[in-house]
Amino acid sequence: MPLIASGSSLWSAISAIGSMGSALASLLSAVGTFVAAATAIFIWRSDRATQQQDRLADARALSRHLLGEVQGICAITHTLSMSDIAQPANRDAVVSRFSTDPAGLANRLAIGANLISPRFERLSERLGILPAATSDAITLFGSSAISLGNMINALHGYPETDAESIDEVLYAVRTVHEDAVSLHIALAEATGVGKDRIRILKEGLSAIP
């Protein structure tokens, strides 16, 4: 009997050890799964952070390229908006002069007919990587520039026009300059420059005679 009891105890001990080994194996498997999951999350977050940094660098580089184009555009729109033709005080004289000579008005505004250069258009195709405010500014300016170009080109096709049509053209001249300036500022902000430099830029743009 003692031998039998001892054998039974031995098998019970062996069984207990086997159960502990199985539990330990399950625990180790769970720990391994957790570690693998944590590692995967760490790698995903690291990749995501790297992608965000790359995207930001690309956006800033694109903004700098576009800014070079827009600086030239602003010079043109400023010239147009500050010309005698575009001044509200001269509106009646302009209507009187060009209502029977729309082509003459178109010729005076000719530099505003093609504000969007091929390079600007090509660069703008990637506006999806830019901040939303910058993308909106590009879209708004593009719409204004195209609208003004269409108006100027259309003037060549009529022997005469009315005061309302001339008012619309002159309003478009002033609007496209405002949108170009807004885009200039938005692009500067997208390059990552500090607030002080943006403030100086705004003051400089508004102080141009």
PDB file of C-alpha atoms in Angstrom, residues 1-179:
ATOM      1  CA  MET A   1       0.000   0.000   0.000  1.00  0.00           C
ATOM      2  CA  PRO A   2       2.707   2.548   0.818  1.00  0.00           C
ATOM      3  CA  LEU A   3       4.274   1.804  -2.554  1.00  0.00           C
ATOM      4  CA  ILE A   4       0.982   2.406  -4.283  1.00  0.00           C
ATOM      5  CA  ALA A   5       0.428   5.621  -2.363  1.00  0.00           C
ATOM      6  CA  SER A   6       3.881   6.783  -3.115  1.00  0.00           C
ATOM      7  CA  GLY A   7       3.394   6.023  -6.815  1.00  0.00           C
ATOM      8  CA  SER A   8       0.123   7.895  -6.847  1.00  0.00           C
ATOM      9  CA  SER A   9       1.759  10.877  -5.193  1.00  0.00           C
ATOM     10  CA  LEU A  10       4.577  10.739  -7.715  1.00  0.00           C
ATOM     11  CA  TRP A  11       2.187  10.737 -10.653  1.00  0.00           C
ATOM     12  CA  SER A  12       0.225  13.566  -9.073  1.00  0.00           C
ATOM     13  CA  ALA A  13       3.415  15.568  -8.675  1.00  0.00           C
ATOM     14  CA  ILE A  14       4.446  14.843 -12.250  1.00  0.00           C
ATOM     15  CA  SER A  15       0.990  15.832 -13.457  1.00  0.00           C
ATOM     16  CA  ALA A  16       1.140  19.048 -11.462  1.00  0.00           C
ATOM     17  CA  ILE A  17       4.537  19.835 -12.903  1.00  0.00           C
ATOM     18  CA  GLY A  18       3.166  19.152 -16.385  1.00  0.00           C
ATOM     19  CA  SER A  19       0.265  21.494 -15.766  1.00  0.00           C
ATOM     20  CA  MET A  20       2.638  24.184 -14.525  1.00  0.00           C
ATOM     21  CA  GLY A  21       4.782  23.710 -17.601  1.00  0.00           C
ATOM     22  CA  SER A  22       1.742  24.074 -19.842  1.00  0.00           C
ATOM     23  CA  ALA A  23       0.635  27.191 -17.972  1.00  0.00           C
ATOM     24  CA  LEU A  24       4.140  28.603 -18.226  1.00  0.00           C
ATOM     25  CA  ALA A  25       4.220  27.888 -21.957  1.00  0.00           C
ATOM     26  CA  SER A  26       0.866  29.655 -22.359  1.00  0.00           C
ATOM     27  CA  LEU A  27       2.150  32.603 -20.354  1.00  0.00           C
ATOM     28  CA  LEU A  28       5.299  32.822 -22.418  1.00  0.00           C
ATOM     29  CA  SER A  29       3.223  32.616 -25.603  1.00  0.00           C
ATOM     30  CA  ALA A  30       0.975  35.438 -24.377  1.00  0.00           C
ATOM     31  CA  VAL A  31       3.993  37.550 -23.455  1.00  0.00           C
ATOM     32  CA  GLY A  32       5.496  36.881 -26.872  1.00  0.00           C
ATOM     33  CA  THR A  33       2.270  37.915 -28.582  1.00  0.00           C
ATOM     34  CA  PHE A  34       2.115  41.105 -26.503  1.00  0.00           C
ATOM     35  CA  VAL A  35       5.726  41.984 -27.255  1.00  0.00           C
ATOM     36  CA  ALA A  36       5.187  41.372 -30.968  1.00  0.00           C
ATOM     37  CA  ALA A  37       2.080  43.566 -30.955  1.00  0.00           C
ATOM     38  CA  ALA A  38       3.852  46.328 -29.018  1.00  0.00           C
ATOM     39  CA  THR A  39       6.787  46.184 -31.424  1.00  0.00           C
ATOM     40  CA  ALA A  40       4.443  46.381 -34.417  1.00  0.00           C
ATOM     41  CA  ILE A  41       2.704  49.438 -32.925  1.00  0.00           C
ATOM     42  CA  PHE A  42       6.058  51.101 -32.224  1.00  0.00           C
ATOM     43  CA  ILE A  43       7.236  50.491 -35.784  1.00  0.00           C
ATOM     44  CA  TRP A  44       3.916  51.786 -37.176  1.00  0.00           C
ATOM     45  CA  ARG A  45       4.124  54.949 -35.083  1.00  0.00           C
ATOM     46  CA  SER A  46       7.746  55.486 -36.049  1.00  0.00           C
ATOM     47  CA  ASP A  47       6.930  55.043 -39.737  1.00  0.00           C
ATOM     48  CA  ARG A  48       3.969  57.370 -39.420  1.00  0.00           C
ATOM     49  CA  ALA A  49       6.075  60.040 -37.714  1.00  0.00           C
ATOM     50  CA  THR A  50       8.725  59.696 -40.435  1.00  0.00           C
ATOM     51  CA  GLN A  51       6.079  59.973 -43.155  1.00  0.00           C
ATOM     52  CA  GLN A  52       4.636  63.089 -41.510  1.00  0.00           C
ATOM     53  CA  GLN A  53       8.087  64.656 -41.329  1.00  0.00           C
ATOM     54  CA  ASP A  54       8.718  63.817 -44.984  1.00  0.00           C
ATOM     55  CA  ARG A  55       5.326  65.246 -45.939  1.00  0.00           C
ATOM     56  CA  LEU A  56       6.042  68.451 -44.022  1.00  0.00           C
ATOM     57  CA  ALA A  57       9.453  68.787 -45.693  1.00  0.00           C
ATOM     58  CA  ASP A  58       7.875  68.244 -49.129  1.00  0.00           C
ATOM     59  CA  ALA A  59       5.150  70.794 -48.385  1.00  0.00           C
ATOM     60  CA  ARG A  60       7.675  73.416 -47.315  1.00  0.00           C
ATOM     61  CA  ALA A  61       9.846  72.814 -50.373  1.00  0.00           C
ATOM     62  CA  LEU A  62       6.825  73.113 -52.670  1.00  0.00           C
ATOM     63  CA  SER A  63       5.736  76.299 -50.896  1.00  0.00           C
ATOM     64  CA  ARG A  64       9.150  77.862 -51.477  1.00  0.00           C
ATOM     65  CA  HIS A  65       9.018  77.021 -55.202  1.00  0.00           C
ATOM     66  CA  LEU A  66       5.496  78.434 -55.519  1.00  0.00           C
ATOM     67  CA  LEU A  67       6.463  81.508 -53.520  1.00  0.00           C
ATOM     68  CA  GLY A  68       9.081  82.367 -56.122  1.00  0.00           C
ATOM     69  CA  GLU A  69       6.399  82.291 -58.810  1.00  0.00           C
ATOM     70  CA  VAL A  70       3.853  84.249 -56.789  1.00  0.00           C
ATOM     71  CA  GLN A  71       6.290  87.061 -55.997  1.00  0.00           C
ATOM     72  CA  GLY A  72       6.503  87.810 -59.713  1.00  0.00           C
ATOM     73  CA  ILE A  73       2.733  87.532 -60.080  1.00  0.00           C
ATOM     74  CA  CYS A  74       2.198  89.995 -57.227  1.00  0.00           C
ATOM     75  CA  ALA A  75       4.414  92.507 -58.983  1.00  0.00           C
ATOM     76  CA  ILE A  76       2.179  92.272 -62.067  1.00  0.00           C
ATOM     77  CA  THR A  77      -1.129  92.423 -60.208  1.00  0.00           C
ATOM     78  CA  HIS A  78       0.134  95.339 -58.132  1.00  0.00           C
ATOM     79  CA  THR A  79       1.035  97.242 -61.287  1.00  0.00           C
ATOM     80  CA  LEU A  80      -2.422  96.613 -62.707  1.00  0.00           C
ATOM     81  CA  SER A  81      -4.359  97.400 -59.532  1.00  0.00           C
ATOM     82  CA  MET A  82      -2.464 100.655 -58.998  1.00  0.00           C
ATOM     83  CA  SER A  83      -2.772 101.852 -62.596  1.00  0.00           C
ATOM     84  CA  ASP A  84      -4.932 104.850 -63.384  1.00  0.00           C
ATOM     85  CA  ILE A  85      -7.440 102.608 -65.148  1.00  0.00           C
ATOM     86  CA  ALA A  86      -8.160 100.550 -62.031  1.00  0.00           C
ATOM     87  CA  GLN A  87      -8.684 103.482 -59.654  1.00  0.00           C
ATOM     88  CA  PRO A  88     -12.330 103.920 -58.606  1.00  0.00           C
ATOM     89  CA  ALA A  89     -11.935 107.687 -58.826  1.00  0.00           C
ATOM     90  CA  ASN A  90     -11.262 107.366 -62.560  1.00  0.00           C
ATOM     91  CA  ARG A  91     -14.165 105.030 -63.233  1.00  0.00           C
ATOM     92  CA  ASP A  92     -16.327 107.457 -65.211  1.00  0.00           C
ATOM     93  CA  ALA A  93     -13.433 108.545 -67.407  1.00  0.00           C
ATOM     94  CA  VAL A  94     -12.469 104.936 -68.099  1.00  0.00           C
ATOM     95  CA  VAL A  95     -16.041 104.012 -69.039  1.00  0.00           C
ATOM     96  CA  SER A  96     -16.287 107.016 -71.335  1.00  0.00           C
ATOM     97  CA  ARG A  97     -12.949 106.221 -72.965  1.00  0.00           C
ATOM     98  CA  PHE A  98     -13.289 102.482 -73.490  1.00  0.00           C
ATOM     99  CA  SER A  99     -17.007 101.753 -73.830  1.00  0.00           C
ATOM    100  CA  THR A 100     -16.551 102.183 -77.580  1.00  0.00           C
ATOM    101  CA  ASP A 101     -13.083 100.673 -77.591  1.00  0.00           C
ATOM    102  CA  PRO A 102     -13.077  97.419 -75.541  1.00  0.00           C
ATOM    103  CA  ALA A 103     -10.009  96.187 -77.387  1.00  0.00           C
ATOM    104  CA  GLY A 104      -8.132  99.281 -76.214  1.00  0.00           C
ATOM    105  CA  LEU A 105      -8.972  98.414 -72.606  1.00  0.00           C
ATOM    106  CA  ALA A 106      -7.876  94.828 -73.201  1.00  0.00           C
ATOM    107  CA  ASN A 107      -4.549  96.060 -74.537  1.00  0.00           C
ATOM    108  CA  ARG A 108      -4.025  98.249 -71.460  1.00  0.00           C
ATOM    109  CA  LEU A 109      -4.650  95.225 -69.232  1.00  0.00           C
ATOM    110  CA  ALA A 110      -2.848  92.689 -71.416  1.00  0.00           C
ATOM    111  CA  ILE A 111      -0.223  91.741 -68.810  1.00  0.00           C
ATOM    112  CA  GLY A 112      -3.024  90.373 -66.633  1.00  0.00           C
ATOM    113  CA  ALA A 113      -4.398  88.012 -69.264  1.00  0.00           C
ATOM    114  CA  ASN A 114      -1.974  85.160 -68.509  1.00  0.00           C
ATOM    115  CA  LEU A 115      -1.009  85.393 -64.861  1.00  0.00           C
ATOM    116  CA  ILE A 116      -0.757  81.635 -64.371  1.00  0.00           C
ATOM    117  CA  SER A 117       2.548  80.453 -65.796  1.00  0.00           C
ATOM    118  CA  PRO A 118       3.092  76.841 -66.922  1.00  0.00           C
ATOM    119  CA  ARG A 119       5.485  76.342 -63.978  1.00  0.00           C
ATOM    120  CA  PHE A 120       2.939  77.662 -61.471  1.00  0.00           C
ATOM    121  CA  GLU A 121       0.304  75.405 -62.954  1.00  0.00           C
ATOM    122  CA  ARG A 122       2.626  72.394 -62.830  1.00  0.00           C
ATOM    123  CA  LEU A 123       3.633  73.032 -59.228  1.00  0.00           C
ATOM    124  CA  SER A 124       0.004  73.591 -58.211  1.00  0.00           C
ATOM    125  CA  GLU A 125      -0.876  70.062 -59.291  1.00  0.00           C
ATOM    126  CA  ARG A 126       0.709  68.904 -56.014  1.00  0.00           C
ATOM    127  CA  LEU A 127      -1.316  71.230 -53.786  1.00  0.00           C
ATOM    128  CA  GLY A 128      -2.730  68.197 -51.956  1.00  0.00           C
ATOM    129  CA  ILE A 129       0.400  68.017 -49.789  1.00  0.00           C
ATOM    130  CA  LEU A 130       0.049  71.645 -48.676  1.00  0.00           C
ATOM    131  CA  PRO A 131      -1.871  72.885 -45.615  1.00  0.00           C
ATOM    132  CA  ALA A 132      -5.590  73.324 -46.265  1.00  0.00           C
ATOM    133  CA  ALA A 133      -5.418  77.122 -45.959  1.00  0.00           C
ATOM    134  CA  THR A 134      -2.623  77.282 -48.547  1.00  0.00           C
ATOM    135  CA  SER A 135      -4.456  74.977 -50.943  1.00  0.00           C
ATOM    136  CA  ASP A 136      -7.573  77.138 -50.602  1.00  0.00           C
ATOM    137  CA  ALA A 137      -5.531  80.283 -51.325  1.00  0.00           C
ATOM    138  CA  ILE A 138      -4.077  78.695 -54.469  1.00  0.00           C
ATOM    139  CA  THR A 139      -7.529  77.656 -55.661  1.00  0.00           C
ATOM    140  CA  LEU A 140      -8.997  81.102 -54.982  1.00  0.00           C
ATOM    141  CA  PHE A 141      -6.184  82.905 -56.764  1.00  0.00           C
ATOM    142  CA  GLY A 142      -6.344  80.491 -59.701  1.00  0.00           C
ATOM    143  CA  SER A 143     -10.059  81.136 -60.090  1.00  0.00           C
ATOM    144  CA  SER A 144      -9.582  84.909 -59.981  1.00  0.00           C
ATOM    145  CA  ALA A 145      -6.677  84.836 -62.442  1.00  0.00           C
ATOM    146  CA  ILE A 146      -8.547  82.669 -64.937  1.00  0.00           C
ATOM    147  CA  SER A 147     -11.650  84.851 -64.639  1.00  0.00           C
ATOM    148  CA  LEU A 148      -9.674  88.030 -65.296  1.00  0.00           C
ATOM    149  CA  GLY A 149      -7.873  86.449 -68.245  1.00  0.00           C
ATOM    150  CA  ASN A 150     -11.164  85.396 -69.797  1.00  0.00           C
ATOM    151  CA  MET A 151     -12.604  88.884 -69.373  1.00  0.00           C
ATOM    152  CA  ILE A 152      -9.589  90.576 -70.953  1.00  0.00           C
ATOM    153  CA  ASN A 153      -9.565  88.180 -73.896  1.00  0.00           C
ATOM    154  CA  ALA A 154     -13.322  88.603 -74.390  1.00  0.00           C
ATOM    155  CA  LEU A 155     -12.951  92.381 -74.744  1.00  0.00           C
ATOM    156  CA  HIS A 156     -11.208  91.864 -78.084  1.00  0.00           C
ATOM    157  CA  GLY A 157     -14.353  90.315 -79.518  1.00  0.00           C
ATOM    158  CA  TYR A 158     -16.726  93.261 -79.106  1.00  0.00           C
ATOM    159  CA  PRO A 159     -16.877  96.588 -80.947  1.00  0.00           C
ATOM    160  CA  GLU A 160     -18.324  98.236 -77.844  1.00  0.00           C
ATOM    161  CA  THR A 161     -19.287  97.406 -74.274  1.00  0.00           C
ATOM    162  CA  ASP A 162     -21.257  98.869 -71.381  1.00  0.00           C
ATOM    163  CA  ALA A 163     -20.349 100.446 -68.055  1.00  0.00           C
ATOM    164  CA  GLU A 164     -21.345  97.353 -66.067  1.00  0.00           C
ATOM    165  CA  SER A 165     -18.979  95.115 -68.044  1.00  0.00           C
ATOM    166  CA  ILE A 166     -16.117  97.566 -67.565  1.00  0.00           C
ATOM    167  CA  ASP A 167     -16.881  97.710 -63.838  1.00  0.00           C
ATOM    168  CA  GLU A 168     -16.660  93.925 -63.660  1.00  0.00           C
ATOM    169  CA  VAL A 169     -13.278  93.894 -65.376  1.00  0.00           C
ATOM    170  CA  LEU A 170     -11.851  96.581 -63.094  1.00  0.00           C
ATOM    171  CA  TYR A 171     -13.232  94.812 -60.020  1.00  0.00           C
ATOM    172  CA  ALA A 172     -11.579  91.610 -61.225  1.00  0.00           C
ATOM    173  CA  VAL A 173      -8.256  93.461 -61.501  1.00  0.00           C
ATOM    174  CA  ARG A 174      -8.435  94.562 -57.869  1.00  0.00           C
ATOM    175  CA  THR A 175      -9.671  91.163 -56.681  1.00  0.00           C
ATOM    176  CA  VAL A 176      -6.914  89.174 -58.353  1.00  0.00           C
ATOM    177  CA  HIS A 177      -4.307  91.376 -56.676  1.00  0.00           C
ATOM    178  CA  GLU A 178      -5.900  90.853 -53.261  1.00  0.00           C
ATOM    179  CA  ASP A 179      -5.951  87.091 -53.850  1.00  0.00           C
TER     180      ASP A 179
END
